[in-house]
Amino acid sequence: MLRFLDAGESHGKALVSIIEGLPSNIKIDLDYINSELGRRQKGYGRGARMKIEQDKAQIWSGVRGMVTTGSPITMVIYNKDYDNWKDILESKPEEDKKITVPRPGHGDLVGFLKYKTGDIRDVIERTSARETAIRTAVGALCKSILEELDITIRSKVNSIGTIQDEEADLFDNSNYKIIEESELRCYNKNIEAKMKNQIDICKENGDTIGGSIFISMKGIPAGIGSYSQWDRKLDAVLSFAVMSVQGIKAIEFGNGLSQSLTGSRFNDEIYYENNKIERKTNNCGGIEAGVSNGENIELKAFMKPIPTVRQSIASIDLKTKTNVTNRYERSDVCGVVPASIVLENVCAFEILKEMLNKFPGDNFMEFKRSIEQYRNEIYTY
């Protein structure tokens, strides 16, 4: 079974992951992984931290000559900002230096109450979205493997606040080039300008703004996932992963939130065309009964506004037990663009895991051969 753990603090020495379950003989493309980390650092509305960090992953184990051996893979990303924080993080603070005012919307209060270290700094360091850098690196490794299997995952920003971008075919390369070159990863330039203006207004007002992200996954064969147990359903697996990303508060598959479609119009009718099973709609988002149906798997993820705001909002001081206003810590104004890259790679890990569950193999040639044989059988049914 493919799995990983990650560790590290936002301003600690490094972020680390150990990945277990990858077959041997997979060529690792470190440039691809680092390019995904670079994509994550871009975007209109990003904060000052991205001017400090230049994220690059290192691989410390599980490869030889940049080819997997079947052993656990260790990946490391050093935090450059650690040099500015090591005096704070390597010693216990004096009582008057402890953070005791929680920021509403963050994990500050619940972490303080749960772990009782007496200092919210310990909570901030692990709940920070900085953790998504190592998750992106893990996912990028998986995403590059999926591309070897003709599975592609792409995304775009669907909305910023109430401003909606227009729809676009992500697998039309000319469309996707426009999206990739956009600072807000959207398709319509006029809409992009409106989105930027909204972000600028929030920045000026000491506020933040959220939005939504559209993700499409092409090339996943029918039959991935299972309806036999609730926790093996593919949409449930993807939902768990997507919702675990900081700031994501809702998810929709296909047109699942549409209130205008009746059952007869929502169902994706099935046809035989050219001796192949075809669909003309994809309202279910490529998943039926928890199992992929061969269409693109499509979902939207909704991200709340980043809770760190410069405006004064009500909070409490846990030490003095008085009502105060919140404290501010460096933050982005809008995190929707980097979240789109994180989610591509988070989904890649889950899809590769499900592919390995269905087509287990100790080496990549065996794994790939099983998938090719399955595709030949299922698509000629």
Tab-separated table of C-alpha atoms in Angstrom:
chain	number	residue	atom	x	y	z
A	1	MET	CA	0.000	0.000	0.000
A	2	LEU	CA	1.280	3.446	-0.930
A	3	ARG	CA	1.492	5.737	2.093
A	4	PHE	CA	3.528	8.601	3.513
A	5	LEU	CA	4.092	10.587	6.667
A	6	ASP	CA	5.410	14.133	6.761
A	7	ALA	CA	7.009	16.114	9.562
A	8	GLY	CA	8.406	19.553	10.191
A	9	GLU	CA	7.450	23.013	11.372
A	10	SER	CA	6.741	26.153	9.382
A	11	HIS	CA	9.973	27.836	10.486
A	12	GLY	CA	11.877	24.705	11.513
A	13	LYS	CA	15.014	23.339	9.871
A	14	ALA	CA	13.182	21.388	7.204
A	15	LEU	CA	10.054	19.618	6.029
A	16	VAL	CA	10.490	15.858	5.666
A	17	SER	CA	8.457	12.967	4.276
A	18	ILE	CA	8.906	9.212	4.077
A	19	ILE	CA	7.032	7.505	1.235
A	20	GLU	CA	6.516	3.753	1.295
A	21	GLY	CA	5.020	1.439	-1.317
A	22	LEU	CA	6.385	2.680	-4.630
A	23	PRO	CA	7.526	-0.073	-7.011
A	24	SER	CA	11.154	-0.336	-8.044
A	25	ASN	CA	12.611	0.854	-11.364
A	26	ILE	CA	10.747	4.168	-11.539
A	27	LYS	CA	12.945	6.949	-12.883
A	28	ILE	CA	12.675	9.979	-10.588
A	29	ASP	CA	12.429	13.351	-12.305
A	30	LEU	CA	13.655	15.756	-9.628
A	31	ASP	CA	13.342	18.707	-12.008
A	32	TYR	CA	9.627	17.921	-12.389
A	33	ILE	CA	9.156	17.797	-8.606
A	34	ASN	CA	10.959	21.107	-8.147
A	35	SER	CA	8.973	22.722	-10.955
A	36	GLU	CA	5.765	21.786	-9.111
A	37	LEU	CA	7.190	23.349	-5.949
A	38	GLY	CA	7.906	26.463	-8.005
A	39	ARG	CA	4.329	26.535	-9.302
A	40	ARG	CA	3.075	26.368	-5.710
A	41	GLN	CA	5.043	29.497	-4.776
A	42	LYS	CA	3.479	31.687	-7.473
A	43	GLY	CA	0.211	33.571	-7.587
A	44	TYR	CA	-1.285	37.021	-7.191
A	45	GLY	CA	-1.926	37.782	-3.532
A	46	ARG	CA	1.018	35.835	-2.123
A	47	GLY	CA	2.884	37.176	0.914
A	48	ALA	CA	6.482	38.003	1.804
A	49	ARG	CA	7.432	34.433	2.794
A	50	MET	CA	7.663	33.415	-0.869
A	51	LYS	CA	10.424	36.000	-1.384
A	52	ILE	CA	12.495	34.146	1.223
A	53	GLU	CA	11.954	30.508	0.292
A	54	GLN	CA	13.175	28.928	-2.942
A	55	ASP	CA	11.767	25.447	-2.406
A	56	LYS	CA	13.872	22.573	-3.722
A	57	ALA	CA	13.405	18.940	-2.746
A	58	GLN	CA	16.224	16.550	-1.954
A	59	ILE	CA	15.906	12.757	-1.984
A	60	TRP	CA	17.886	11.001	0.712
A	61	SER	CA	16.882	7.356	0.403
A	62	GLY	CA	15.045	4.786	-1.694
A	63	VAL	CA	16.736	5.607	-4.989
A	64	ARG	CA	19.934	4.679	-6.739
A	65	GLY	CA	20.991	6.643	-9.780
A	66	MET	CA	17.636	8.461	-9.397
A	67	VAL	CA	15.753	5.192	-9.942
A	68	THR	CA	13.563	3.737	-7.189
A	69	THR	CA	14.724	0.553	-5.487
A	70	GLY	CA	11.445	-0.386	-3.796
A	71	SER	CA	12.678	0.880	-0.420
A	72	PRO	CA	11.105	3.813	1.459
A	73	ILE	CA	11.881	7.192	-0.103
A	74	THR	CA	12.916	10.118	2.090
A	75	MET	CA	12.305	13.626	0.751
A	76	VAL	CA	13.525	16.834	2.399
A	77	ILE	CA	12.850	20.541	1.804
A	78	TYR	CA	15.000	22.945	3.811
A	79	ASN	CA	13.397	26.111	5.199
A	80	LYS	CA	15.578	29.141	4.478
A	81	ASP	CA	13.576	31.185	6.973
A	82	TYR	CA	14.827	28.896	9.753
A	83	ASP	CA	17.909	31.071	10.185
A	84	ASN	CA	15.641	33.942	11.208
A	85	TRP	CA	13.700	31.820	13.696
A	86	LYS	CA	16.130	29.314	15.219
A	87	ASP	CA	16.679	31.299	18.422
A	88	ILE	CA	12.916	31.307	18.997
A	89	LEU	CA	12.307	27.678	18.095
A	90	GLU	CA	15.275	26.048	19.809
A	91	SER	CA	14.499	27.253	23.330
A	92	LYS	CA	11.533	27.461	25.646
A	93	PRO	CA	10.200	31.040	25.776
A	94	GLU	CA	9.960	33.107	28.916
A	95	GLU	CA	6.445	33.479	30.266
A	96	ASP	CA	5.984	36.981	28.875
A	97	LYS	CA	7.107	35.838	25.405
A	98	LYS	CA	4.552	33.050	25.082
A	99	ILE	CA	1.712	33.589	22.615
A	100	THR	CA	-1.610	33.382	24.439
A	101	VAL	CA	-3.962	35.299	22.099
A	102	PRO	CA	-5.506	32.889	19.559
A	103	ARG	CA	-6.369	34.043	16.032
A	104	PRO	CA	-9.988	33.119	15.212
A	105	GLY	CA	-10.218	30.757	12.258
A	106	HIS	CA	-6.822	29.163	12.903
A	107	GLY	CA	-5.966	26.104	14.966
A	108	ASP	CA	-4.550	28.377	17.689
A	109	LEU	CA	-7.257	27.918	20.314
A	110	VAL	CA	-8.043	24.242	19.769
A	111	GLY	CA	-4.346	23.320	19.632
A	112	PHE	CA	-3.628	25.266	22.818
A	113	LEU	CA	-6.468	23.497	24.626
A	114	LYS	CA	-5.641	20.053	23.223
A	115	TYR	CA	-1.854	19.811	23.661
A	116	LYS	CA	-1.393	22.205	26.606
A	117	THR	CA	2.169	23.296	25.799
A	118	GLY	CA	1.305	26.753	27.098
A	119	ASP	CA	2.429	28.533	23.916
A	120	ILE	CA	0.368	28.962	20.761
A	121	ARG	CA	3.630	29.162	18.783
A	122	ASP	CA	3.808	25.340	18.943
A	123	VAL	CA	0.390	25.145	17.273
A	124	ILE	CA	1.160	27.743	14.603
A	125	GLU	CA	4.296	25.922	13.492
A	126	ARG	CA	2.493	22.697	12.595
A	127	THR	CA	-0.912	23.962	11.458
A	128	SER	CA	0.688	26.363	8.975
A	129	ALA	CA	0.011	25.842	5.257
A	130	ARG	CA	3.791	25.685	4.882
A	131	GLU	CA	3.245	21.919	5.368
A	132	THR	CA	1.736	21.808	1.875
A	133	ALA	CA	5.202	22.263	0.370
A	134	ILE	CA	6.237	18.725	1.316
A	135	ARG	CA	2.809	17.339	0.363
A	136	THR	CA	3.258	18.971	-3.035
A	137	ALA	CA	6.667	17.311	-3.425
A	138	VAL	CA	5.241	13.893	-2.544
A	139	GLY	CA	2.331	14.417	-4.912
A	140	ALA	CA	4.600	15.675	-7.692
A	141	LEU	CA	6.563	12.432	-7.528
A	142	CYS	CA	3.272	10.570	-7.925
A	143	LYS	CA	2.030	12.926	-10.627
A	144	SER	CA	5.112	12.318	-12.758
A	145	ILE	CA	4.542	8.562	-12.442
A	146	LEU	CA	0.890	8.955	-13.451
A	147	GLU	CA	1.946	10.832	-16.577
A	148	GLU	CA	4.009	7.769	-17.535
A	149	LEU	CA	0.690	5.895	-17.319
A	150	ASP	CA	-1.115	8.468	-19.540
A	151	ILE	CA	-2.995	9.992	-16.599
A	152	THR	CA	-2.975	13.796	-16.459
A	153	ILE	CA	-4.179	16.071	-13.645
A	154	ARG	CA	-4.785	19.760	-14.290
A	155	SER	CA	-6.492	22.630	-12.478
A	156	LYS	CA	-7.606	26.221	-12.770
A	157	VAL	CA	-8.967	28.867	-10.436
A	158	ASN	CA	-12.737	28.766	-10.720
A	159	SER	CA	-13.533	31.844	-8.642
A	160	ILE	CA	-12.110	34.526	-6.370
A	161	GLY	CA	-14.780	35.682	-3.957
A	162	THR	CA	-17.957	36.017	-6.024
A	163	ILE	CA	-16.100	36.610	-9.307
A	164	GLN	CA	-16.367	33.516	-11.521
A	165	ASP	CA	-13.990	32.646	-14.327
A	166	GLU	CA	-15.451	31.136	-17.484
A	167	GLU	CA	-15.187	27.412	-18.156
A	168	ALA	CA	-12.362	26.055	-20.306
A	169	ASP	CA	-11.206	22.638	-21.534
A	170	LEU	CA	-8.081	22.034	-19.452
A	171	PHE	CA	-6.817	19.398	-21.870
A	172	ASP	CA	-6.748	21.805	-24.805
A	173	ASN	CA	-3.079	22.793	-24.558
A	174	SER	CA	-3.669	26.288	-25.942
A	175	ASN	CA	-6.273	26.901	-23.230
A	176	TYR	CA	-4.038	25.516	-20.524
A	177	LYS	CA	-1.117	27.672	-21.652
A	178	ILE	CA	-3.285	30.756	-21.033
A	179	ILE	CA	-4.204	29.446	-17.581
A	180	GLU	CA	-0.615	28.582	-16.641
A	181	GLU	CA	0.607	32.027	-17.712
A	182	SER	CA	-2.110	33.817	-15.727
A	183	GLU	CA	-1.096	35.153	-12.303
A	184	LEU	CA	-4.459	33.929	-11.044
A	185	ARG	CA	-4.536	30.702	-13.092
A	186	CYS	CA	-7.792	31.710	-14.763
A	187	TYR	CA	-8.803	31.664	-18.430
A	188	ASN	CA	-10.527	34.983	-19.128
A	189	LYS	CA	-8.171	37.998	-18.993
A	190	ASN	CA	-10.980	40.483	-18.316
A	191	ILE	CA	-12.182	38.396	-15.385
A	192	GLU	CA	-8.591	38.099	-14.159
A	193	ALA	CA	-8.372	41.886	-13.964
A	194	LYS	CA	-11.532	42.019	-11.838
A	195	MET	CA	-10.149	39.319	-9.541
A	196	LYS	CA	-6.885	41.223	-9.097
A	197	ASN	CA	-8.787	44.371	-8.246
A	198	GLN	CA	-10.767	42.498	-5.585
A	199	ILE	CA	-7.547	41.133	-4.055
A	200	ASP	CA	-6.018	44.642	-4.087
A	201	ILE	CA	-9.044	46.031	-2.254
A	202	CYS	CA	-8.746	43.313	0.403
A	203	LYS	CA	-5.039	44.008	0.826
A	204	GLU	CA	-5.676	47.727	1.265
A	205	ASN	CA	-8.411	47.004	3.813
A	206	GLY	CA	-6.276	44.566	5.798
A	207	ASP	CA	-8.522	41.700	4.765
A	208	THR	CA	-8.274	38.400	2.851
A	209	ILE	CA	-10.368	36.570	0.268
A	210	GLY	CA	-11.025	32.956	-0.723
A	211	GLY	CA	-12.391	31.232	-3.803
A	212	SER	CA	-12.760	27.919	-5.575
A	213	ILE	CA	-10.619	25.594	-7.683
A	214	PHE	CA	-11.584	23.292	-10.541
A	215	ILE	CA	-9.590	20.061	-10.959
A	216	SER	CA	-9.871	17.594	-13.836
A	217	MET	CA	-8.156	14.194	-14.092
A	218	LYS	CA	-7.929	12.505	-17.482
A	219	GLY	CA	-6.988	8.935	-18.365
A	220	ILE	CA	-8.119	7.130	-15.203
A	221	PRO	CA	-9.697	3.868	-16.382
A	222	ALA	CA	-13.114	2.692	-15.264
A	223	GLY	CA	-13.034	0.485	-12.176
A	224	ILE	CA	-10.769	2.436	-9.807
A	225	GLY	CA	-12.170	2.576	-6.275
A	226	SER	CA	-14.846	0.281	-4.860
A	227	TYR	CA	-18.448	0.318	-3.648
A	228	SER	CA	-17.917	-2.807	-1.514
A	229	GLN	CA	-16.951	-0.768	1.580
A	230	TRP	CA	-17.688	2.831	2.464
A	231	ASP	CA	-14.051	3.778	3.023
A	232	ARG	CA	-12.918	2.462	-0.375
A	233	LYS	CA	-15.165	4.710	-2.466
A	234	LEU	CA	-13.020	6.850	-4.762
A	235	ASP	CA	-14.945	10.076	-4.200
A	236	ALA	CA	-14.702	9.497	-0.437
A	237	VAL	CA	-10.936	8.899	-0.680
A	238	LEU	CA	-10.414	12.043	-2.760
A	239	SER	CA	-12.681	14.074	-0.482
A	240	PHE	CA	-10.670	13.084	2.583
A	241	ALA	CA	-7.426	14.167	0.910
A	242	VAL	CA	-8.764	17.427	-0.519
A	243	MET	CA	-10.466	18.424	2.724
A	244	SER	CA	-7.243	17.806	4.658
A	245	VAL	CA	-5.552	20.712	2.866
A	246	GLN	CA	-5.452	23.881	4.960
A	247	GLY	CA	-8.311	26.272	4.198
A	248	ILE	CA	-10.464	23.901	2.114
A	249	LYS	CA	-14.000	23.845	3.510
A	250	ALA	CA	-16.156	22.182	0.819
A	251	ILE	CA	-15.960	19.945	-2.247
A	252	GLU	CA	-18.215	19.188	-5.214
A	253	PHE	CA	-17.923	16.367	-7.762
A	254	GLY	CA	-19.199	17.138	-11.246
A	255	ASN	CA	-22.418	19.130	-10.990
A	256	GLY	CA	-23.341	17.625	-7.636
A	257	LEU	CA	-24.420	20.978	-6.176
A	258	SER	CA	-26.674	21.888	-9.096
A	259	GLN	CA	-30.267	22.415	-8.039
A	260	SER	CA	-31.520	22.971	-11.594
A	261	LEU	CA	-31.050	19.410	-12.884
A	262	THR	CA	-33.699	16.739	-12.341
A	263	GLY	CA	-32.692	13.086	-12.172
A	264	SER	CA	-33.484	12.434	-15.828
A	265	ARG	CA	-31.190	15.283	-16.897
A	266	PHE	CA	-28.483	14.739	-14.266
A	267	ASN	CA	-27.811	11.099	-15.199
A	268	ASP	CA	-24.978	10.673	-17.693
A	269	GLU	CA	-26.606	8.597	-20.418
A	270	ILE	CA	-24.602	5.699	-21.872
A	271	TYR	CA	-24.122	4.936	-25.575
A	272	TYR	CA	-22.232	2.589	-27.844
A	273	GLU	CA	-20.380	4.590	-30.478
A	274	ASN	CA	-17.700	3.065	-32.723
A	275	ASN	CA	-17.871	-0.083	-30.572
A	276	LYS	CA	-16.923	1.938	-27.495
A	277	ILE	CA	-18.875	2.934	-24.400
A	278	GLU	CA	-19.426	6.708	-24.531
A	279	ARG	CA	-21.074	9.491	-22.512
A	280	LYS	CA	-22.177	12.912	-23.700
A	281	THR	CA	-22.314	14.518	-20.250
A	282	ASN	CA	-20.280	14.204	-17.069
A	283	ASN	CA	-22.571	15.488	-14.336
A	284	CYS	CA	-21.354	12.800	-11.933
A	285	GLY	CA	-17.767	13.994	-12.270
A	286	GLY	CA	-16.436	10.665	-13.522
A	287	ILE	CA	-17.407	8.635	-10.451
A	288	GLU	CA	-20.499	6.460	-9.968
A	289	ALA	CA	-21.117	4.449	-6.782
A	290	GLY	CA	-17.607	5.312	-5.594
A	291	VAL	CA	-15.956	3.852	-8.723
A	292	SER	CA	-14.375	5.669	-11.691
A	293	ASN	CA	-16.444	5.293	-14.861
A	294	GLY	CA	-13.765	6.205	-17.402
A	295	GLU	CA	-14.780	9.841	-17.852
A	296	ASN	CA	-12.631	12.680	-16.566
A	297	ILE	CA	-12.813	12.870	-12.784
A	298	GLU	CA	-13.829	16.463	-12.074
A	299	LEU	CA	-14.220	18.265	-8.786
A	300	LYS	CA	-14.353	21.742	-7.323
A	301	ALA	CA	-12.746	22.615	-4.008
A	302	PHE	CA	-13.809	25.696	-2.064
A	303	MET	CA	-11.245	27.596	-0.007
A	304	LYS	CA	-12.199	29.975	2.784
A	305	PRO	CA	-10.481	33.366	3.153
A	306	ILE	CA	-7.170	33.030	4.995
A	307	PRO	CA	-8.073	33.769	8.637
A	308	THR	CA	-5.044	35.959	9.403
A	309	VAL	CA	-6.259	39.520	8.833
A	310	ARG	CA	-4.796	42.896	9.770
A	311	GLN	CA	-8.228	44.191	10.730
A	312	SER	CA	-9.058	44.067	14.424
A	313	ILE	CA	-11.420	41.230	15.320
A	314	ALA	CA	-12.446	39.950	18.722
A	315	SER	CA	-10.372	37.335	20.534
A	316	ILE	CA	-9.293	36.497	24.090
A	317	ASP	CA	-6.102	36.339	26.108
A	318	LEU	CA	-5.864	32.836	27.545
A	319	LYS	CA	-3.381	33.969	30.210
A	320	THR	CA	-5.194	37.006	31.579
A	321	LYS	CA	-8.673	35.689	30.664
A	322	THR	CA	-9.689	39.025	29.181
A	323	ASN	CA	-11.321	40.068	25.923
A	324	VAL	CA	-8.822	41.526	23.447
A	325	THR	CA	-8.391	41.955	19.701
A	326	ASN	CA	-6.608	39.419	17.512
A	327	ARG	CA	-2.887	39.408	16.814
A	328	TYR	CA	-1.488	39.515	13.255
A	329	GLU	CA	1.152	37.223	11.797
A	330	ARG	CA	2.582	37.461	8.281
A	331	SER	CA	0.168	36.011	5.745
A	332	ASP	CA	-1.019	35.908	2.141
A	333	VAL	CA	-4.035	37.965	1.072
A	334	CYS	CA	-5.279	35.171	-1.194
A	335	GLY	CA	-4.113	31.543	-1.204
A	336	VAL	CA	-6.362	30.136	-3.929
A	337	VAL	CA	-3.672	30.003	-6.648
A	338	PRO	CA	-1.111	28.001	-4.630
A	339	ALA	CA	-3.919	25.803	-3.300
A	340	SER	CA	-4.758	24.800	-6.875
A	341	ILE	CA	-1.239	23.409	-7.327
A	342	VAL	CA	-1.275	21.712	-3.931
A	343	LEU	CA	-4.589	20.019	-4.753
A	344	GLU	CA	-3.372	18.733	-8.124
A	345	ASN	CA	-0.562	16.951	-6.334
A	346	VAL	CA	-2.639	15.809	-3.362
A	347	CYS	CA	-5.049	14.175	-5.827
A	348	ALA	CA	-2.119	12.608	-7.709
A	349	PHE	CA	-1.014	10.760	-4.582
A	350	GLU	CA	-4.500	9.350	-4.009
A	351	ILE	CA	-4.989	8.291	-7.639
A	352	LEU	CA	-1.607	6.542	-7.764
A	353	LYS	CA	-2.395	4.822	-4.458
A	354	GLU	CA	-5.702	3.534	-5.847
A	355	MET	CA	-4.014	2.397	-9.057
A	356	LEU	CA	-1.455	0.452	-7.028
A	357	ASN	CA	-4.244	-1.062	-4.937
A	358	LYS	CA	-5.871	-2.431	-8.081
A	359	PHE	CA	-2.678	-3.326	-9.959
A	360	PRO	CA	-0.123	-4.286	-7.294
A	361	GLY	CA	3.398	-4.873	-8.508
A	362	ASP	CA	6.868	-4.850	-7.017
A	363	ASN	CA	8.457	-3.224	-10.064
A	364	PHE	CA	7.247	-0.550	-12.450
A	365	MET	CA	7.280	-2.725	-15.585
A	366	GLU	CA	4.954	-5.242	-13.926
A	367	PHE	CA	2.676	-2.441	-12.693
A	368	LYS	CA	2.523	-0.718	-16.087
A	369	ARG	CA	1.983	-3.975	-17.974
A	370	SER	CA	-1.012	-4.868	-15.770
A	371	ILE	CA	-2.610	-1.473	-16.434
A	372	GLU	CA	-2.089	-1.737	-20.201
A	373	GLN	CA	-3.620	-5.212	-20.272
A	374	TYR	CA	-6.598	-4.025	-18.217
A	375	ARG	CA	-7.170	-1.024	-20.494
A	376	ASN	CA	-7.112	-3.248	-23.579
A	377	GLU	CA	-9.720	-5.528	-22.019
A	378	ILE	CA	-12.076	-2.933	-20.559
A	379	TYR	CA	-12.167	-0.586	-23.525
A	380	THR	CA	-13.010	-3.364	-25.988
A	381	TYR	CA	-15.838	-4.742	-23.854
